[in-house]
């Protein structure tokens, strides 16, 4: 099972477990890094609708249902985009949609555990909705666009920036336009997109505000461009990946990640040659996508130009963020060739020939990707027993971003009620908790002689024991002979409170000053930014709902008056 998938399962299981066992919205995770403000973590889907299938089923089945949703929405998005915006023949629109759906991009992305990147399949639907709003007006497409775009923001990751960049380029340079002047369609496109993005940001404030608070610790910037531009295509490896079954030896990075096959590529070239005017805009956007995915291997390093900008500075591995658009624009161009044939010729045998060749290419893609899809959709979760008491472990020089041993695996440990200090958080906040055990590469547990328990006093004569342990609330009973400092083996954070006690930072650990006597100390984690963001999100959704209801009622009344 891929290491990235284990992270997805970790997040989804933790959210479901917090809701079911503690009736809490998990704002703090005691299970990773020695305690982590997880609500602000970009990839943590706490407020995302993608968590709903997991809440109904489990963390293994839930994400697979979401993948099917992305498949469906991406396929329908391309079909309606090609049918309504480009006025393709139904067969041509269906062919373009199925090229994207059956290409290797989604299976390989899923196989690698890049669950967040699967949101790229929302791009066709987003593009359809915003171009429809730009062309026809009406508020419904704008609201649907903003809600769909907020789904991308809810799940975090800088993939949002790549989507936004190509939405901007496609809407502003609009290859769908008909007779408008350049200044007119560019201005209309910019206004439409700005309105949609602004509304999406307001809807997403419940995610954005906690995320900004966390990013203040570490902006995730990559200062070494050599590192940022790792895993970039060359012309050779890109062609390798697009064709896969190639007549020449494979170059580095030659795989089937964006495999579409020779037939759609030839059809795309045929459309470009047959209708230069209609295909020019898509060829321009395809070229930009290719250059970005090539990083420092491109004739013009567009990726580096963007890398100098805020937020784009945290992008790593160009092909990971931009190769989807290569497949998307190739699918549109290939569909254009089918449209050209079906509309320009009346020869039935030629239409049938193109249809048969197109079906052959689709069958090739479909059957080629069956093993990869099967690998993803046959994951199963382990049945593990929970430990009686919570404690942390830490790997001894184990890699954070690769496969882990059983006892150091953060997902398996979560299932057993154990914390893993050396989790692969890419926003570091400090790790001060003490592990009870160290784990080496042979999966052997070594007791930590410095470990003092999950709660302890500086004065060994005082006694403390945890009586309730949950994500946002920890209760400790204490017998204090002399005033002392109670220390919890969790990282300190300023959002922790303890009513009636002064919360302290003791060498990076959460603690409180406790007076003499029998005491019950209740620690609660409060995130004001989450509350503020929730209020903004709810008010925005209520305003959108009210506005939609008023406009719909007004239109209904006007229609009745005409009868």
Short mmCIF file of C-alpha atoms in Angstrom, two decimals, residues 34-445:
data_model
loop_
_atom_site.label_atom_id
_atom_site.label_comp_id
_atom_site.label_asym_id
_atom_site.label_seq_id
_atom_site.Cartn_x
_atom_site.Cartn_y
_atom_site.Cartn_z
CA UNK A 34 3.84 14.86 19.48
CA UNK A 35 0.68 16.96 19.08
CA UNK A 36 -0.23 19.00 16.03
CA UNK A 37 -2.72 21.83 15.16
CA UNK A 38 -4.20 19.61 12.48
CA UNK A 39 -7.26 21.74 11.58
CA UNK A 40 -5.02 24.13 9.66
CA UNK A 41 -3.07 21.44 7.83
CA UNK A 42 -3.74 22.05 4.09
CA UNK A 43 -4.43 18.41 3.17
CA UNK A 44 -6.55 17.64 6.23
CA UNK A 45 -10.14 17.28 4.89
CA UNK A 46 -11.94 18.23 8.11
CA UNK A 47 -14.52 20.52 6.48
CA UNK A 48 -14.47 18.99 2.99
CA UNK A 49 -17.49 17.12 1.60
CA UNK A 50 -15.09 14.35 0.51
CA UNK A 51 -15.11 13.14 4.11
CA UNK A 52 -18.84 12.28 3.97
CA UNK A 53 -18.46 8.81 2.37
CA UNK A 54 -15.86 7.97 5.01
CA UNK A 55 -18.25 8.95 7.79
CA UNK A 56 -20.88 6.65 6.26
CA UNK A 57 -18.54 3.74 5.48
CA UNK A 58 -14.85 3.84 6.50
CA UNK A 59 -11.52 5.39 5.54
CA UNK A 60 -10.80 2.66 2.97
CA UNK A 61 -14.10 2.71 1.06
CA UNK A 62 -14.86 6.44 1.41
CA UNK A 63 -11.98 7.82 -0.70
CA UNK A 64 -12.70 5.27 -3.46
CA UNK A 65 -16.27 6.57 -3.71
CA UNK A 66 -14.83 10.08 -4.02
CA UNK A 67 -12.55 8.91 -6.86
CA UNK A 68 -15.61 7.62 -8.74
CA UNK A 69 -17.30 11.00 -8.16
CA UNK A 70 -14.27 12.76 -9.66
CA UNK A 71 -14.31 10.39 -12.64
CA UNK A 72 -17.99 11.11 -13.27
CA UNK A 73 -17.74 14.87 -12.86
CA UNK A 74 -14.62 15.12 -15.03
CA UNK A 75 -16.14 13.05 -17.81
CA UNK A 76 -19.44 14.96 -17.81
CA UNK A 77 -17.53 18.24 -17.60
CA UNK A 78 -15.59 17.54 -20.80
CA UNK A 79 -18.70 16.30 -22.60
CA UNK A 80 -20.80 19.41 -21.84
CA UNK A 81 -17.83 21.71 -22.42
CA UNK A 82 -17.26 20.22 -25.87
CA UNK A 83 -20.96 19.94 -26.69
CA UNK A 84 -22.21 23.36 -25.59
CA UNK A 85 -19.15 25.61 -25.75
CA UNK A 86 -17.44 24.14 -28.81
CA UNK A 87 -20.64 22.79 -30.42
CA UNK A 88 -19.01 19.42 -31.10
CA UNK A 89 -21.02 16.58 -32.58
CA UNK A 90 -22.32 14.33 -29.73
CA UNK A 91 -19.96 11.53 -30.83
CA UNK A 92 -17.00 13.95 -30.81
CA UNK A 93 -17.89 15.32 -27.38
CA UNK A 94 -18.24 11.78 -26.00
CA UNK A 95 -14.90 10.77 -27.51
CA UNK A 96 -13.09 13.74 -25.92
CA UNK A 97 -14.69 12.99 -22.54
CA UNK A 98 -13.76 9.29 -22.67
CA UNK A 99 -10.17 10.01 -23.71
CA UNK A 100 -9.74 11.95 -20.47
CA UNK A 101 -11.62 9.36 -18.41
CA UNK A 102 -9.75 6.35 -19.83
CA UNK A 103 -6.30 7.94 -19.99
CA UNK A 104 -3.68 6.82 -17.49
CA UNK A 105 -3.64 10.11 -15.63
CA UNK A 106 -6.25 9.30 -12.98
CA UNK A 107 -5.22 5.63 -12.42
CA UNK A 108 -1.56 6.60 -12.01
CA UNK A 109 -2.41 9.54 -9.76
CA UNK A 110 -4.54 7.25 -7.62
CA UNK A 111 -1.90 4.51 -7.63
CA UNK A 112 0.67 6.97 -6.29
CA UNK A 113 -1.71 8.04 -3.52
CA UNK A 114 -1.95 11.64 -4.75
CA UNK A 115 -5.54 11.96 -3.58
CA UNK A 116 -5.50 15.78 -3.51
CA UNK A 117 -4.32 15.99 -7.14
CA UNK A 118 -7.43 14.06 -8.21
CA UNK A 119 -9.29 17.34 -7.78
CA UNK A 120 -7.90 18.27 -11.22
CA UNK A 121 -10.78 16.23 -12.63
CA UNK A 122 -13.04 19.06 -11.45
CA UNK A 123 -11.35 21.40 -13.94
CA UNK A 124 -13.64 20.64 -16.93
CA UNK A 125 -16.78 21.21 -14.84
CA UNK A 126 -15.32 24.41 -13.36
CA UNK A 127 -14.41 25.65 -16.82
CA UNK A 128 -17.86 24.81 -18.19
CA UNK A 129 -19.64 26.65 -15.38
CA UNK A 130 -17.51 29.81 -15.45
CA UNK A 131 -17.62 30.12 -19.26
CA UNK A 132 -21.39 29.62 -19.14
CA UNK A 133 -21.68 32.40 -16.56
CA UNK A 134 -19.41 34.62 -18.67
CA UNK A 135 -21.43 34.02 -21.83
CA UNK A 136 -25.02 33.84 -20.62
CA UNK A 137 -25.00 35.51 -17.22
CA UNK A 138 -27.35 34.18 -14.57
CA UNK A 139 -26.25 33.48 -11.03
CA UNK A 140 -26.70 29.71 -10.84
CA UNK A 141 -23.51 28.82 -12.81
CA UNK A 142 -21.54 31.27 -10.66
CA UNK A 143 -22.79 29.74 -7.41
CA UNK A 144 -22.11 26.19 -8.62
CA UNK A 145 -18.64 27.21 -9.80
CA UNK A 146 -17.80 28.80 -6.44
CA UNK A 147 -19.06 25.83 -4.44
CA UNK A 148 -17.09 23.41 -6.63
CA UNK A 149 -13.94 25.54 -6.42
CA UNK A 150 -14.29 25.76 -2.64
CA UNK A 151 -14.12 21.95 -2.60
CA UNK A 152 -10.57 22.25 -3.95
CA UNK A 153 -9.67 24.83 -1.30
CA UNK A 154 -11.17 22.71 1.49
CA UNK A 155 -8.75 19.93 0.60
CA UNK A 156 -5.78 22.29 0.51
CA UNK A 157 -2.61 21.74 -1.49
CA UNK A 158 -1.04 24.08 -4.02
CA UNK A 159 -2.79 22.12 -6.79
CA UNK A 160 -5.42 24.85 -6.31
CA UNK A 161 -2.94 27.35 -7.77
CA UNK A 162 -2.38 25.29 -10.91
CA UNK A 163 -6.14 24.93 -11.41
CA UNK A 164 -6.66 28.64 -10.87
CA UNK A 165 -3.84 29.49 -13.29
CA UNK A 166 -5.36 27.44 -16.13
CA UNK A 167 -8.86 28.63 -15.36
CA UNK A 168 -7.53 32.17 -15.73
CA UNK A 169 -5.64 31.43 -18.94
CA UNK A 170 -8.53 29.54 -20.52
CA UNK A 171 -11.21 32.04 -19.50
CA UNK A 172 -9.21 35.15 -20.38
CA UNK A 173 -7.76 33.89 -23.69
CA UNK A 174 -11.05 32.07 -24.29
CA UNK A 175 -10.61 29.55 -27.14
CA UNK A 176 -14.41 29.11 -27.06
CA UNK A 177 -15.14 32.68 -28.17
CA UNK A 178 -16.96 33.42 -31.38
CA UNK A 179 -16.99 37.01 -32.67
CA UNK A 180 -16.10 39.12 -29.63
CA UNK A 181 -13.24 41.59 -29.73
CA UNK A 182 -10.14 40.53 -27.73
CA UNK A 183 -10.49 43.38 -25.23
CA UNK A 184 -14.14 42.49 -24.62
CA UNK A 185 -13.76 38.77 -24.00
CA UNK A 186 -10.62 39.22 -21.87
CA UNK A 187 -12.33 41.75 -19.61
CA UNK A 188 -15.50 39.67 -19.33
CA UNK A 189 -13.47 36.57 -18.54
CA UNK A 190 -11.41 38.30 -15.85
CA UNK A 191 -14.52 39.74 -14.20
CA UNK A 192 -16.39 36.44 -14.24
CA UNK A 193 -13.46 34.51 -12.78
CA UNK A 194 -12.76 37.16 -10.13
CA UNK A 195 -16.40 37.02 -8.96
CA UNK A 196 -16.36 33.22 -8.78
CA UNK A 197 -13.02 33.01 -6.96
CA UNK A 198 -13.97 35.70 -4.44
CA UNK A 199 -17.18 33.88 -3.57
CA UNK A 200 -15.28 30.56 -3.30
CA UNK A 201 -12.79 32.15 -0.90
CA UNK A 202 -15.60 33.43 1.33
CA UNK A 203 -17.21 29.98 1.34
CA UNK A 204 -13.83 28.45 2.25
CA UNK A 205 -12.96 30.73 5.16
CA UNK A 206 -13.56 27.91 7.65
CA UNK A 207 -10.49 26.27 6.08
CA UNK A 208 -8.45 29.30 5.03
CA UNK A 209 -8.17 31.07 8.40
CA UNK A 210 -6.83 28.03 10.36
CA UNK A 211 -4.53 27.27 7.42
CA UNK A 212 -3.06 30.78 7.47
CA UNK A 213 -2.43 30.46 11.22
CA UNK A 214 -0.49 27.24 10.63
CA UNK A 215 1.45 28.61 7.64
CA UNK A 216 2.78 31.38 9.88
CA UNK A 217 4.99 28.66 11.39
CA UNK A 218 6.35 27.55 8.03
CA UNK A 219 5.36 28.86 4.58
CA UNK A 220 6.39 25.57 2.89
CA UNK A 221 8.57 27.53 0.48
CA UNK A 222 11.26 25.68 -1.50
CA UNK A 223 14.27 27.98 -1.79
CA UNK A 224 16.38 25.66 -3.95
CA UNK A 225 15.07 25.68 -7.53
CA UNK A 226 17.02 22.52 -8.28
CA UNK A 227 14.87 20.73 -5.69
CA UNK A 228 11.65 22.44 -6.79
CA UNK A 229 12.14 21.38 -10.43
CA UNK A 230 12.76 17.69 -9.72
CA UNK A 231 10.68 15.27 -11.78
CA UNK A 232 10.19 17.39 -14.88
CA UNK A 233 9.57 16.00 -18.34
CA UNK A 234 11.90 16.27 -21.29
CA UNK A 235 10.39 16.14 -24.78
CA UNK A 236 11.57 12.54 -24.97
CA UNK A 237 10.13 11.37 -21.67
CA UNK A 238 6.85 13.21 -22.28
CA UNK A 239 6.45 11.45 -25.61
CA UNK A 240 7.39 8.20 -23.88
CA UNK A 241 4.64 8.71 -21.35
CA UNK A 242 2.00 9.75 -23.90
CA UNK A 243 2.66 6.74 -26.14
CA UNK A 244 4.05 4.30 -23.58
CA UNK A 245 4.39 1.43 -26.08
CA UNK A 246 7.27 3.09 -27.90
CA UNK A 247 9.75 1.77 -30.46
CA UNK A 248 12.78 3.23 -28.68
CA UNK A 249 14.40 2.48 -25.29
CA UNK A 250 12.85 4.27 -22.35
CA UNK A 251 14.55 7.40 -21.04
CA UNK A 252 14.44 8.38 -17.36
CA UNK A 253 10.90 9.09 -16.14
CA UNK A 254 9.45 7.18 -19.08
CA UNK A 255 6.21 5.66 -17.72
CA UNK A 256 2.52 5.55 -18.54
CA UNK A 257 1.48 8.45 -16.31
CA UNK A 258 -0.16 10.41 -19.16
CA UNK A 259 -0.67 7.55 -21.60
CA UNK A 260 -3.30 8.37 -24.23
CA UNK A 261 -1.90 6.39 -27.16
CA UNK A 262 -0.96 7.18 -30.72
CA UNK A 263 -4.50 7.44 -32.16
CA UNK A 264 -5.74 10.46 -30.09
CA UNK A 265 -2.43 12.25 -30.74
CA UNK A 266 -2.72 11.72 -34.51
CA UNK A 267 -6.35 12.87 -34.36
CA UNK A 268 -5.33 15.98 -32.41
CA UNK A 269 -2.73 16.79 -35.07
CA UNK A 270 -5.35 16.19 -37.75
CA UNK A 271 -7.69 18.71 -36.11
CA UNK A 272 -4.90 21.28 -35.84
CA UNK A 273 -4.15 20.87 -39.55
CA UNK A 274 -7.81 20.83 -40.55
CA UNK A 275 -9.01 23.83 -38.53
CA UNK A 276 -6.15 26.09 -37.47
CA UNK A 277 -8.44 28.91 -36.36
CA UNK A 278 -10.59 26.83 -34.01
CA UNK A 279 -7.68 24.82 -32.59
CA UNK A 280 -5.18 27.66 -32.15
CA UNK A 281 -6.27 28.64 -28.62
CA UNK A 282 -6.09 25.06 -27.38
CA UNK A 283 -2.68 24.51 -28.98
CA UNK A 284 -1.45 27.67 -27.22
CA UNK A 285 -2.72 26.43 -23.84
CA UNK A 286 -1.35 22.93 -24.48
CA UNK A 287 2.07 24.44 -25.19
CA UNK A 288 1.99 26.35 -21.90
CA UNK A 289 1.05 23.15 -20.04
CA UNK A 290 3.90 21.23 -21.72
CA UNK A 291 6.46 23.93 -20.90
CA UNK A 292 5.32 24.08 -17.27
CA UNK A 293 5.46 20.28 -16.89
CA UNK A 294 8.98 20.32 -18.39
CA UNK A 295 10.26 22.77 -15.75
CA UNK A 296 13.90 23.62 -16.36
CA UNK A 297 13.99 21.28 -19.39
CA UNK A 298 11.62 23.54 -21.37
CA UNK A 299 12.87 25.99 -24.02
CA UNK A 300 11.34 28.74 -21.86
CA UNK A 301 11.30 27.90 -18.14
CA UNK A 302 7.79 29.07 -17.25
CA UNK A 303 7.82 26.98 -14.07
CA UNK A 304 10.74 29.02 -12.71
CA UNK A 305 8.96 32.29 -13.53
CA UNK A 306 6.01 31.16 -11.41
CA UNK A 307 8.32 29.74 -8.72
CA UNK A 308 9.44 33.29 -7.90
CA UNK A 309 5.86 34.21 -6.96
CA UNK A 310 4.37 33.75 -3.45
CA UNK A 311 2.60 30.40 -2.93
CA UNK A 312 3.91 29.06 -6.26
CA UNK A 313 7.25 29.06 -4.45
CA UNK A 314 6.14 25.93 -2.58
CA UNK A 315 5.50 23.84 -5.71
CA UNK A 316 7.66 20.74 -6.07
CA UNK A 317 7.86 18.43 -9.12
CA UNK A 318 6.49 20.27 -12.19
CA UNK A 319 4.93 17.28 -13.95
CA UNK A 320 2.86 16.49 -10.86
CA UNK A 321 1.05 19.84 -11.09
CA UNK A 322 0.72 20.43 -14.82
CA UNK A 323 0.60 17.18 -16.80
CA UNK A 324 -3.18 16.85 -16.31
CA UNK A 325 -3.68 19.84 -18.61
CA UNK A 326 -1.63 18.13 -21.33
CA UNK A 327 -4.07 15.21 -21.32
CA UNK A 328 -7.09 17.52 -21.09
CA UNK A 329 -6.19 19.70 -24.08
CA UNK A 330 -5.14 16.67 -26.15
CA UNK A 331 -8.56 15.14 -25.43
CA UNK A 332 -10.30 18.34 -26.59
CA UNK A 333 -8.21 18.46 -29.78
CA UNK A 334 -8.74 14.76 -30.53
CA UNK A 335 -12.49 15.26 -30.14
CA UNK A 336 -12.21 18.19 -32.53
CA UNK A 337 -10.95 15.89 -35.27
CA UNK A 338 -13.94 13.57 -34.83
CA UNK A 339 -16.22 16.62 -34.97
CA UNK A 340 -14.49 17.81 -38.14
CA UNK A 341 -15.02 14.46 -39.85
CA UNK A 342 -18.65 14.08 -38.77
CA UNK A 343 -19.59 17.61 -39.86
CA UNK A 344 -17.50 18.09 -43.01
CA UNK A 345 -18.10 14.80 -44.73
CA UNK A 346 -21.23 12.92 -45.68
CA UNK A 347 -19.38 9.73 -46.55
CA UNK A 348 -20.76 7.07 -44.22
CA UNK A 349 -17.75 4.78 -44.61
CA UNK A 350 -15.39 7.57 -43.50
CA UNK A 351 -17.48 8.31 -40.42
CA UNK A 352 -17.64 4.61 -39.57
CA UNK A 353 -13.90 4.29 -40.04
CA UNK A 354 -13.16 7.17 -37.68
CA UNK A 355 -15.68 5.80 -35.17
CA UNK A 356 -14.08 2.34 -35.24
CA UNK A 357 -10.56 3.74 -34.88
CA UNK A 358 -11.74 5.91 -31.98
CA UNK A 359 -13.33 2.92 -30.25
CA UNK A 360 -10.13 0.92 -30.68
CA UNK A 361 -8.16 3.68 -28.95
CA UNK A 362 -10.67 3.77 -26.08
CA UNK A 363 -10.60 0.00 -25.64
CA UNK A 364 -6.81 0.13 -25.60
CA UNK A 365 -6.83 2.71 -22.80
CA UNK A 366 -9.57 0.98 -20.83
CA UNK A 367 -7.95 -2.44 -20.75
CA UNK A 368 -4.46 -1.03 -20.28
CA UNK A 369 -5.48 0.69 -17.03
CA UNK A 370 -7.47 -2.19 -15.50
CA UNK A 371 -4.49 -3.55 -13.48
CA UNK A 372 -3.65 -0.07 -12.10
CA UNK A 373 -7.27 0.64 -11.16
CA UNK A 374 -7.57 -2.80 -9.57
CA UNK A 375 -4.52 -2.09 -7.43
CA UNK A 376 -6.15 1.06 -6.07
CA UNK A 377 -9.68 -0.27 -5.56
CA UNK A 378 -8.65 -3.46 -3.78
CA UNK A 379 -7.01 -1.89 -0.73
CA UNK A 380 -8.17 -3.35 2.56
CA UNK A 381 -7.70 -2.04 6.08
CA UNK A 382 -5.86 -4.05 8.76
CA UNK A 383 -7.71 -5.28 11.86
CA UNK A 384 -5.65 -4.05 14.81
CA UNK A 385 -6.37 -3.94 18.54
CA UNK A 386 -6.01 -0.69 20.46
CA UNK A 387 -3.43 -0.34 23.17
CA UNK A 388 -4.79 0.16 26.69
CA UNK A 389 -2.92 3.42 27.15
CA UNK A 390 -1.78 6.13 24.74
CA UNK A 391 1.92 6.73 24.16
CA UNK A 392 4.28 7.94 21.43
CA UNK A 393 6.90 6.15 19.36
CA UNK A 394 9.66 7.61 17.20
CA UNK A 395 11.69 6.08 14.38
CA UNK A 396 15.46 5.84 14.69
CA UNK A 397 16.77 7.50 11.52
CA UNK A 398 13.81 6.17 9.53
CA UNK A 399 12.72 8.08 6.40
CA UNK A 400 9.60 10.15 6.91
CA UNK A 401 8.45 10.14 3.30
CA UNK A 402 8.87 6.48 2.37
CA UNK A 403 7.52 3.12 3.47
CA UNK A 404 7.71 2.61 7.24
CA UNK A 405 8.02 -0.45 9.43
CA UNK A 406 4.88 -1.71 11.16
CA UNK A 407 5.64 -0.23 14.60
CA UNK A 408 6.67 3.13 13.13
CA UNK A 409 3.78 3.40 10.66
CA UNK A 410 1.62 6.38 11.60
CA UNK A 411 -1.63 4.94 10.16
CA UNK A 412 -1.24 1.55 11.83
CA UNK A 413 -0.26 3.29 15.07
CA UNK A 414 -3.35 5.48 14.92
CA UNK A 415 -5.50 2.37 14.62
CA UNK A 416 -3.77 1.04 17.75
CA UNK A 417 -4.19 4.34 19.64
CA UNK A 418 -0.48 5.19 19.48
CA UNK A 419 1.15 8.47 18.46
CA UNK A 420 3.97 8.73 15.92
CA UNK A 421 6.26 11.69 16.54
CA UNK A 422 8.23 11.61 13.28
CA UNK A 423 5.21 12.00 10.99
CA UNK A 424 5.84 13.45 7.55
CA UNK A 425 4.29 16.86 8.21
CA UNK A 426 5.56 19.29 5.58
CA UNK A 427 4.74 22.23 7.86
CA UNK A 428 6.99 21.86 10.89
CA UNK A 429 5.84 23.21 14.26
CA UNK A 430 8.38 21.53 16.55
CA UNK A 431 8.45 18.05 18.07
CA UNK A 432 9.08 18.10 21.83
CA UNK A 433 7.08 15.11 23.08
CA UNK A 434 9.09 12.18 24.44
CA UNK A 435 8.58 8.76 22.84
CA UNK A 436 8.02 5.77 25.06
CA UNK A 437 9.79 3.63 22.46
CA UNK A 438 12.19 4.15 19.60
CA UNK A 439 11.77 1.98 16.49
CA UNK A 440 14.70 0.90 14.31
CA UNK A 441 14.75 -0.27 10.68
CA UNK A 442 14.22 -3.87 11.84
CA UNK A 443 10.99 -2.80 13.55
CA UNK A 444 12.49 -3.46 17.00
CA UNK A 445 11.15 -1.38 19.91
#
